Amino acid sequence: MQTSVTTIERFVLDQEDRFPEATGELSNLLYDIALAAKIIAAAIRRAGLVDVLGYAGGKNVQGERQQKLDVLANETIKNSLKHTGRVCAMGSEEDEDIIPVPPEYAAGKYAVLFDPLDGSSNIDVNSAVGTIFSIYRRVSLEGRGTAADVLQPGCRQAASGYVMYGTIFSIYRRVSLEGRGTAADVLQPGCRQVASGYVMYGSSTMLVYTTGQGVHGFTLDPTIGEFLLSHPRIITPRVGTYYSVNESNFGRWDKAVQTAVRGLKGDIPDGLKPKNSRYIGSLVADFHRNLISGGVFLYPADTRNPNGKLRLLYEASPMAFIAEQAEGSATDGVARILDMIPHSLHQRTPLVIGSREDVGFVADAIRRVFDSTRVSGSYYEPAL
Ligand code: AFP
């Protein structure tokens, strides 16, 4: 029996100690999410036993049928965050609008976006599903200062001084954050994320996250109910073994994407060594496999999804932050995902993510086809 383990709590605290200015709020936010993940994991494990399988009867904002576990996961995360005083606003793939912190609770300095249960069409067949989350620092500070800001003990002064003719001054850091979060807090480019991560509910439950200090993975030990460090400092291979894409869309892709995917399969002379195909249709599971073993995941635009299918804020940006921190990369085919400025909460984007050289290969292949079709007059040439 192992007697020395690193819990997620200890690991996050150790990391926080490296930053003397850290207040511990981000660490606590990560525990809040880890707690929600444990509750969701327990519900998923019992899904075949209790009446939580199947549809809840409603549709979400994307017009997709909501499953009972979708609803449960969404409510669990919101309930784990809204009362903590650490969050100013939330955004969920299951909710149309920004989710304000209820007026009875204090608003905090972080905005959290999440896809509560990604890949939920896999639930009824007992395949892996996941939760994806993304944390931004609040940028709006709408509330005016209050009495709490000026009635602070002297030991909290950030600076003080006097001017010889008789002026004394004292400066305190603001403590009131009364205003609710706004759209500006949730519509930030991915490069501004302070943390992101995912939880994979598979044969075991894993939580993988980054705060910009590398990517670390924890496995839930169900016997003690703790996430234990199992994958410290994950680095993804520069070149992968797998390509993951829904190839039933092949005829709906443009010629550039078709050429890139043919290249990944090794169908282009003098191109890549052929890769093996793996696709579950659950982003967390497909991404996680490729992160560990090396590979590239693609969800390009197609004639049915002209802007791609995946959501920039709930899926692409958080995964892109992890990919880059693991020395991989993420693009919309050619441009970096983390530089994209969101204009709406449920914005979609094409996504190519994974091992750095493979993502680069796809971008080069797409550019080459674009360049050659531009010469012949048309930029986007439909494949069929
Ligand atoms: P669901 O949550 O509706 O199952 O969608 C999952 C997802 O958003 C993502 O996790 C998958 O990678 C992708 O869609 C699968 O889409 P296709 O079924 O079109 O391949």
Short mmCIF file of C-alpha atoms and ligand atoms in Angstrom, two decimals:
data_model
loop_
_atom_site.label_atom_id
_atom_site.label_comp_id
_atom_site.label_asym_id
_atom_site.label_seq_id
_atom_site.Cartn_x
_atom_site.Cartn_y
_atom_site.Cartn_z
CA MET A 1 0.00 0.00 0.00
CA GLN A 2 1.35 3.41 -1.01
CA THR A 3 1.81 5.73 1.98
CA SER A 4 3.04 8.89 0.25
CA VAL A 5 0.77 10.49 -2.31
CA THR A 6 0.31 13.98 -3.71
CA THR A 7 -3.28 15.12 -3.59
CA ILE A 8 -4.49 17.82 -5.95
CA GLU A 9 -4.85 20.10 -2.92
CA ARG A 10 -1.21 19.71 -1.90
CA PHE A 11 0.01 20.09 -5.48
CA VAL A 12 -1.98 23.26 -6.12
CA LEU A 13 -0.78 24.72 -2.80
CA ASP A 14 2.86 23.89 -3.64
CA GLN A 15 2.46 25.67 -6.97
CA GLU A 16 0.80 28.64 -5.30
CA ASP A 17 3.74 28.97 -2.86
CA ARG A 18 5.93 29.89 -5.83
CA PHE A 19 3.91 33.10 -6.21
CA PRO A 20 4.10 35.18 -3.02
CA GLU A 21 1.43 37.56 -4.31
CA ALA A 22 -1.10 34.73 -4.79
CA THR A 23 -4.17 35.03 -2.55
CA GLY A 24 -5.18 31.37 -2.81
CA GLU A 25 -8.43 32.20 -4.59
CA LEU A 26 -7.48 30.46 -7.83
CA SER A 27 -6.40 27.37 -5.87
CA ASN A 28 -9.75 27.33 -4.08
CA LEU A 29 -11.55 27.72 -7.39
CA LEU A 30 -9.73 24.65 -8.69
CA TYR A 31 -10.85 22.68 -5.60
CA ASP A 32 -14.42 23.86 -6.17
CA ILE A 33 -14.23 22.45 -9.70
CA ALA A 34 -12.57 19.24 -8.46
CA LEU A 35 -15.42 18.79 -5.97
CA ALA A 36 -18.02 19.29 -8.71
CA ALA A 37 -16.13 16.73 -10.82
CA LYS A 38 -16.34 14.17 -8.01
CA ILE A 39 -20.09 14.68 -7.72
CA ILE A 40 -20.54 14.34 -11.51
CA ALA A 41 -18.23 11.28 -11.61
CA ALA A 42 -20.31 9.61 -8.89
CA ALA A 43 -23.52 10.30 -10.84
CA ILE A 44 -22.01 8.94 -14.06
CA ARG A 45 -20.79 5.79 -12.32
CA ARG A 46 -24.30 5.15 -11.07
CA ALA A 47 -25.92 6.15 -14.37
CA GLY A 48 -26.81 2.61 -15.33
CA LEU A 49 -28.30 1.97 -11.91
CA VAL A 50 -30.46 4.98 -11.24
CA ASP A 51 -32.85 6.85 -13.38
CA VAL A 52 -30.46 9.41 -14.81
CA LEU A 53 -29.89 7.87 -18.22
CA GLY A 54 -31.71 9.28 -21.21
CA TYR A 55 -33.14 12.64 -22.19
CA ALA A 56 -34.34 15.28 -19.78
CA GLY A 57 -36.94 16.36 -22.29
CA GLY A 58 -35.59 19.83 -23.13
CA LYS A 59 -33.26 21.23 -25.75
CA ASN A 60 -30.19 23.32 -25.02
CA VAL A 61 -29.26 26.57 -26.69
CA GLN A 62 -27.62 24.71 -29.60
CA GLY A 63 -30.95 22.98 -30.31
CA GLU A 64 -29.53 19.65 -29.14
CA ARG A 65 -31.58 17.32 -26.95
CA GLN A 66 -30.41 17.62 -23.36
CA GLN A 67 -29.63 14.47 -21.49
CA LYS A 68 -30.39 14.14 -17.81
CA LEU A 69 -26.72 13.96 -16.95
CA ASP A 70 -26.09 17.16 -18.94
CA VAL A 71 -28.57 18.94 -16.71
CA LEU A 72 -27.15 17.40 -13.55
CA ALA A 73 -23.56 18.28 -14.49
CA ASN A 74 -24.51 21.85 -15.41
CA GLU A 75 -26.38 22.42 -12.14
CA THR A 76 -23.62 20.78 -10.09
CA ILE A 77 -20.94 23.09 -11.44
CA LYS A 78 -23.05 26.23 -11.08
CA ASN A 79 -23.97 25.28 -7.52
CA SER A 80 -20.32 24.59 -6.65
CA LEU A 81 -19.23 28.03 -7.84
CA LYS A 82 -21.97 30.59 -7.38
CA HIS A 83 -21.76 31.05 -3.58
CA THR A 84 -17.99 31.07 -3.19
CA GLY A 85 -17.29 34.77 -3.68
CA ARG A 86 -14.54 33.79 -6.13
CA VAL A 87 -16.56 34.08 -9.34
CA CYS A 88 -18.03 37.21 -10.95
CA ALA A 89 -19.84 35.47 -13.83
CA MET A 90 -20.13 32.10 -15.51
CA GLY A 91 -20.82 30.83 -19.00
CA SER A 92 -22.02 27.32 -19.77
CA GLU A 93 -22.48 25.53 -23.03
CA GLU A 94 -25.92 24.58 -21.74
CA ASP A 95 -27.07 28.15 -20.99
CA GLU A 96 -27.88 30.73 -23.59
CA ASP A 97 -26.70 33.79 -21.68
CA ILE A 98 -24.01 34.75 -19.24
CA ILE A 99 -24.84 33.30 -15.80
CA PRO A 100 -24.70 36.02 -13.15
CA VAL A 101 -23.75 35.33 -9.56
CA PRO A 102 -27.01 35.57 -7.56
CA PRO A 103 -27.37 38.90 -5.73
CA GLU A 104 -27.20 37.27 -2.28
CA TYR A 105 -23.60 36.17 -2.93
CA ALA A 106 -20.45 38.25 -3.32
CA ALA A 107 -18.95 38.55 -6.80
CA GLY A 108 -15.30 37.54 -7.07
CA LYS A 109 -12.42 38.17 -9.39
CA TYR A 110 -12.70 35.24 -11.81
CA ALA A 111 -14.98 34.37 -14.72
CA VAL A 112 -15.48 30.65 -15.35
CA LEU A 113 -16.67 29.07 -18.58
CA PHE A 114 -17.49 25.39 -18.87
CA ASP A 115 -18.90 22.64 -20.98
CA PRO A 116 -20.44 20.57 -18.19
CA LEU A 117 -20.69 17.27 -20.04
CA ASP A 118 -19.00 17.13 -23.40
CA GLY A 119 -19.58 14.15 -25.68
CA SER A 120 -22.89 13.46 -24.00
CA SER A 121 -24.22 11.50 -26.97
CA ASN A 122 -21.80 8.82 -25.73
CA ILE A 123 -23.46 8.51 -22.33
CA ASP A 124 -26.04 5.90 -23.19
CA VAL A 125 -23.38 3.61 -24.66
CA ASN A 126 -21.11 3.86 -21.64
CA SER A 127 -18.25 5.63 -23.44
CA ALA A 128 -16.01 8.34 -22.03
CA VAL A 129 -17.42 11.82 -21.55
CA GLY A 130 -15.86 14.88 -19.98
CA THR A 131 -16.16 18.31 -18.39
CA ILE A 132 -14.10 21.18 -19.83
CA PHE A 133 -13.43 24.42 -17.92
CA SER A 134 -11.72 27.70 -18.53
CA ILE A 135 -10.90 30.48 -16.04
CA TYR A 136 -10.28 34.16 -16.80
CA ARG A 137 -9.45 37.02 -14.51
CA ARG A 138 -12.25 39.52 -14.24
CA VAL A 139 -11.71 42.60 -16.40
CA SER A 140 -14.82 44.60 -15.58
CA LEU A 141 -14.96 46.53 -12.36
CA GLU A 142 -18.31 48.18 -12.61
CA GLY A 143 -19.10 48.69 -8.95
CA ARG A 144 -18.03 51.92 -7.27
CA GLY A 145 -15.83 51.69 -4.20
CA THR A 146 -17.63 51.20 -0.89
CA ALA A 147 -17.08 51.81 2.82
CA ALA A 148 -15.27 48.46 2.99
CA ASP A 149 -12.53 49.90 0.78
CA VAL A 150 -11.77 52.82 3.09
CA LEU A 151 -12.44 51.18 6.47
CA GLN A 152 -9.48 48.78 6.47
CA PRO A 153 -6.92 48.20 9.23
CA GLY A 154 -3.57 49.92 8.77
CA CYS A 155 -1.74 46.64 8.34
CA ARG A 156 -3.47 46.31 4.94
CA GLN A 157 -1.99 49.53 3.55
CA ALA A 158 -0.30 49.10 0.20
CA ALA A 159 1.59 52.38 0.66
CA SER A 160 1.64 55.45 2.89
CA GLY A 161 3.62 58.67 3.16
CA TYR A 162 3.60 62.36 3.90
CA VAL A 163 4.56 65.58 2.22
CA MET A 164 6.56 67.96 4.44
CA TYR A 165 4.11 70.89 4.16
CA GLY A 166 1.59 68.73 6.04
CA THR A 167 -0.22 66.21 3.82
CA ILE A 168 -0.40 62.59 4.94
CA PHE A 169 -1.67 59.90 2.59
CA SER A 170 -2.49 56.22 2.82
CA ILE A 171 -3.30 53.78 -0.03
CA TYR A 172 -5.29 50.55 0.28
CA ARG A 173 -6.02 47.91 -2.29
CA ARG A 174 -9.70 47.78 -3.22
CA VAL A 175 -11.57 44.99 -1.43
CA SER A 176 -15.11 45.51 -2.70
CA LEU A 177 -16.09 44.02 -6.00
CA GLU A 178 -19.77 44.67 -5.82
CA GLY A 179 -20.61 44.86 -9.49
CA ARG A 180 -21.64 41.64 -11.22
CA GLY A 181 -19.44 40.32 -14.03
CA THR A 182 -20.24 41.43 -17.57
CA ALA A 183 -19.86 40.10 -21.11
CA ALA A 184 -16.35 41.58 -21.16
CA ASP A 185 -15.34 39.07 -18.47
CA VAL A 186 -16.44 36.00 -20.40
CA LEU A 187 -15.60 37.15 -23.95
CA GLN A 188 -11.81 37.17 -23.64
CA PRO A 189 -9.27 35.62 -26.03
CA GLY A 190 -7.88 32.26 -24.94
CA CYS A 191 -4.40 33.68 -24.42
CA ARG A 192 -5.79 35.51 -21.35
CA GLN A 193 -6.85 32.31 -19.57
CA VAL A 194 -5.35 31.93 -16.11
CA ALA A 195 -6.27 28.25 -15.97
CA SER A 196 -8.06 25.62 -17.97
CA GLY A 197 -8.62 21.93 -17.70
CA TYR A 198 -10.82 18.95 -18.28
CA VAL A 199 -12.16 16.02 -16.35
CA MET A 200 -12.47 12.73 -18.17
CA TYR A 201 -15.01 10.26 -16.86
CA GLY A 202 -13.57 7.08 -18.36
CA SER A 203 -12.38 3.77 -16.97
CA SER A 204 -11.03 6.03 -14.23
CA THR A 205 -11.81 9.69 -13.60
CA MET A 206 -8.96 12.04 -14.45
CA LEU A 207 -8.57 15.77 -13.97
CA VAL A 208 -5.98 17.47 -16.15
CA TYR A 209 -5.30 21.20 -15.78
CA THR A 210 -2.87 24.00 -16.43
CA THR A 211 -2.36 27.37 -14.80
CA GLY A 212 0.35 28.22 -17.32
CA GLN A 213 2.95 26.23 -15.35
CA GLY A 214 2.81 23.05 -17.43
CA VAL A 215 0.05 20.47 -17.61
CA HIS A 216 -0.59 18.09 -14.73
CA GLY A 217 -2.93 15.11 -14.50
CA PHE A 218 -4.65 13.63 -11.45
CA THR A 219 -6.52 10.37 -11.15
CA LEU A 220 -9.45 10.01 -8.77
CA ASP A 221 -8.83 7.29 -6.21
CA PRO A 222 -12.41 6.24 -5.49
CA THR A 223 -11.42 4.49 -2.27
CA ILE A 224 -10.33 7.74 -0.60
CA GLY A 225 -12.25 10.19 -2.80
CA GLU A 226 -9.16 12.21 -3.68
CA PHE A 227 -7.56 13.25 -6.97
CA LEU A 228 -3.94 12.03 -6.77
CA LEU A 229 -1.09 13.25 -8.94
CA SER A 230 -0.57 10.57 -11.58
CA HIS A 231 0.72 12.49 -14.63
CA PRO A 232 3.05 15.33 -13.57
CA ARG A 233 4.27 17.71 -16.29
CA ILE A 234 2.65 16.15 -19.35
CA ILE A 235 4.55 16.80 -22.59
CA THR A 236 2.89 15.65 -25.78
CA PRO A 237 5.05 14.00 -28.48
CA ARG A 238 6.12 16.41 -31.24
CA VAL A 239 4.86 13.97 -33.87
CA GLY A 240 1.89 11.75 -33.19
CA THR A 241 0.80 8.24 -34.01
CA TYR A 242 -2.89 9.03 -34.44
CA TYR A 243 -5.18 11.28 -36.42
CA SER A 244 -8.71 11.76 -35.10
CA VAL A 245 -11.44 13.14 -37.28
CA ASN A 246 -15.01 12.27 -38.22
CA GLU A 247 -14.24 11.02 -41.71
CA SER A 248 -17.91 10.58 -42.58
CA ASN A 249 -17.74 14.33 -43.27
CA PHE A 250 -15.02 13.87 -45.93
CA GLY A 251 -17.29 14.80 -48.84
CA ARG A 252 -18.44 17.94 -46.99
CA TRP A 253 -14.94 19.34 -46.44
CA ASP A 254 -13.23 21.74 -48.79
CA LYS A 255 -10.39 20.49 -50.95
CA ALA A 256 -7.70 21.87 -48.63
CA VAL A 257 -8.92 19.87 -45.62
CA GLN A 258 -9.36 16.75 -47.73
CA THR A 259 -5.77 17.07 -48.91
CA ALA A 260 -4.51 17.56 -45.35
CA VAL A 261 -6.35 14.46 -44.09
CA ARG A 262 -5.09 12.42 -47.03
CA GLY A 263 -1.62 13.56 -46.03
CA LEU A 264 -2.12 12.39 -42.44
CA LYS A 265 -3.08 8.97 -43.79
CA GLY A 266 0.12 8.88 -45.80
CA ASP A 267 -1.75 9.06 -49.12
CA ILE A 268 0.46 11.84 -50.49
CA PRO A 269 3.76 10.78 -52.08
CA ASP A 270 6.80 11.95 -50.06
CA GLY A 271 4.46 13.13 -47.31
CA LEU A 272 4.05 11.89 -43.75
CA LYS A 273 4.48 8.40 -42.42
CA PRO A 274 0.88 7.09 -42.34
CA LYS A 275 -0.91 7.62 -39.06
CA ASN A 276 -3.39 5.33 -37.41
CA SER A 277 -7.00 6.52 -37.06
CA ARG A 278 -8.77 6.80 -33.68
CA TYR A 279 -12.05 8.67 -33.18
CA ILE A 280 -14.53 8.39 -30.34
CA GLY A 281 -16.60 11.53 -30.98
CA SER A 282 -16.00 12.80 -27.46
CA LEU A 283 -13.49 15.66 -27.56
CA VAL A 284 -12.11 15.10 -24.06
CA ALA A 285 -11.41 11.42 -24.72
CA ASP A 286 -9.99 11.99 -28.21
CA PHE A 287 -7.86 14.91 -27.03
CA HIS A 288 -6.62 13.08 -23.93
CA ARG A 289 -5.49 10.02 -25.88
CA ASN A 290 -3.61 12.18 -28.36
CA LEU A 291 -2.10 14.33 -25.60
CA ILE A 292 -0.57 11.29 -23.95
CA SER A 293 0.26 9.16 -27.01
CA GLY A 294 0.75 11.89 -29.62
CA GLY A 295 -1.63 12.71 -32.42
CA VAL A 296 -3.79 15.33 -34.04
CA PHE A 297 -7.52 15.92 -33.61
CA LEU A 298 -9.44 17.79 -36.30
CA TYR A 299 -12.95 19.17 -36.45
CA PRO A 300 -12.82 21.28 -39.61
CA ALA A 301 -15.58 23.39 -41.14
CA ASP A 302 -17.86 21.49 -43.49
CA THR A 303 -20.89 22.31 -45.59
CA ARG A 304 -23.21 21.54 -42.65
CA ASN A 305 -21.06 23.42 -40.10
CA PRO A 306 -19.55 26.29 -42.09
CA ASN A 307 -17.86 27.70 -38.97
CA GLY A 308 -16.90 24.33 -37.55
CA LYS A 309 -18.89 22.50 -34.89
CA LEU A 310 -16.92 23.02 -31.69
CA ARG A 311 -17.32 26.04 -29.43
CA LEU A 312 -14.44 28.47 -29.12
CA LEU A 313 -14.97 29.34 -25.46
CA TYR A 314 -16.10 26.01 -24.04
CA GLU A 315 -14.01 23.56 -26.05
CA ALA A 316 -11.34 25.02 -28.34
CA SER A 317 -9.73 27.70 -26.13
CA PRO A 318 -9.38 25.64 -22.92
CA MET A 319 -8.00 22.66 -24.84
CA ALA A 320 -5.66 24.95 -26.82
CA PHE A 321 -4.19 26.35 -23.58
CA ILE A 322 -3.50 22.80 -22.41
CA ALA A 323 -2.09 21.74 -25.79
CA GLU A 324 0.35 24.66 -25.88
CA GLN A 325 1.39 24.14 -22.27
CA ALA A 326 2.14 20.51 -23.16
CA GLU A 327 4.28 21.74 -26.08
CA GLY A 328 1.64 20.93 -28.69
CA SER A 329 -0.39 23.46 -30.62
CA ALA A 330 -3.89 24.39 -31.72
CA THR A 331 -5.21 26.28 -34.75
CA ASP A 332 -8.43 26.79 -36.67
CA GLY A 333 -6.58 25.17 -39.57
CA VAL A 334 -4.06 27.95 -40.00
CA ALA A 335 -4.46 30.61 -37.25
CA ARG A 336 -3.69 30.18 -33.54
CA ILE A 337 -6.81 29.47 -31.47
CA LEU A 338 -5.54 31.36 -28.41
CA ASP A 339 -5.38 34.62 -30.43
CA MET A 340 -9.00 34.48 -31.55
CA ILE A 341 -11.17 37.25 -30.11
CA PRO A 342 -14.61 35.89 -29.24
CA HIS A 343 -17.64 37.97 -30.21
CA SER A 344 -20.34 35.73 -28.78
CA LEU A 345 -20.61 33.14 -26.03
CA HIS A 346 -21.50 30.20 -28.24
CA GLN A 347 -19.25 31.04 -31.18
CA ARG A 348 -17.98 28.03 -33.11
CA THR A 349 -14.61 27.46 -34.69
CA PRO A 350 -12.83 24.85 -36.78
CA LEU A 351 -10.19 23.13 -34.63
CA VAL A 352 -6.92 21.33 -35.37
CA ILE A 353 -5.14 20.43 -32.14
CA GLY A 354 -2.42 18.13 -30.87
CA SER A 355 1.19 17.28 -31.63
CA ARG A 356 3.00 20.37 -32.87
CA GLU A 357 4.44 19.01 -36.10
CA ASP A 358 1.17 17.38 -37.11
CA VAL A 359 -0.82 20.58 -36.53
CA GLY A 360 1.85 22.39 -38.57
CA PHE A 361 1.57 19.78 -41.32
CA VAL A 362 -2.18 20.40 -41.60
CA ALA A 363 -1.65 24.19 -41.75
CA ASP A 364 0.98 23.82 -44.48
CA ALA A 365 -1.22 21.48 -46.52
CA ILE A 366 -4.19 23.87 -46.24
CA ARG A 367 -2.06 26.89 -47.21
CA ARG A 368 -0.60 25.07 -50.20
CA VAL A 369 -4.05 24.22 -51.58
CA PHE A 370 -5.32 27.75 -50.92
CA ASP A 371 -2.34 29.23 -52.71
CA SER A 372 -2.75 26.99 -55.74
CA THR A 373 -6.53 27.58 -55.97
CA ARG A 374 -6.01 31.32 -55.63
CA VAL A 375 -3.96 31.27 -58.81
CA SER A 376 -6.86 29.65 -60.62
CA GLY A 377 -9.18 32.36 -59.34
CA SER A 378 -11.17 30.73 -56.53
CA TYR A 379 -10.03 30.72 -52.92
CA TYR A 380 -12.36 28.20 -51.28
CA GLU A 381 -13.02 25.42 -53.72
CA PRO A 382 -15.69 22.98 -52.58
CA ALA A 383 -14.44 19.42 -52.87
CA LEU A 384 -17.43 17.83 -54.51
P1 AFP B 1 -22.02 15.90 -28.03
O1 AFP B 1 -21.77 16.51 -26.66
O2 AFP B 1 -23.31 16.37 -28.66
O3 AFP B 1 -21.90 14.42 -28.03
O4 AFP B 1 -20.89 16.52 -28.99
C1 AFP B 1 -19.58 16.20 -28.73
C2 AFP B 1 -18.68 17.12 -29.47
O5 AFP B 1 -18.99 18.46 -29.19
C3 AFP B 1 -17.22 16.82 -29.19
O6 AFP B 1 -16.99 16.31 -27.91
C4 AFP B 1 -16.85 15.84 -30.26
O7 AFP B 1 -15.50 15.90 -30.58
C5 AFP B 1 -17.71 16.23 -31.42
O8 AFP B 1 -18.84 16.92 -30.88
C6 AFP B 1 -18.19 15.03 -32.17
O9 AFP B 1 -18.96 15.45 -33.24
P2 AFP B 1 -19.41 14.41 -34.41
O10 AFP B 1 -20.41 13.49 -33.77
O11 AFP B 1 -20.00 15.29 -35.46
O12 AFP B 1 -18.18 13.69 -34.89
#
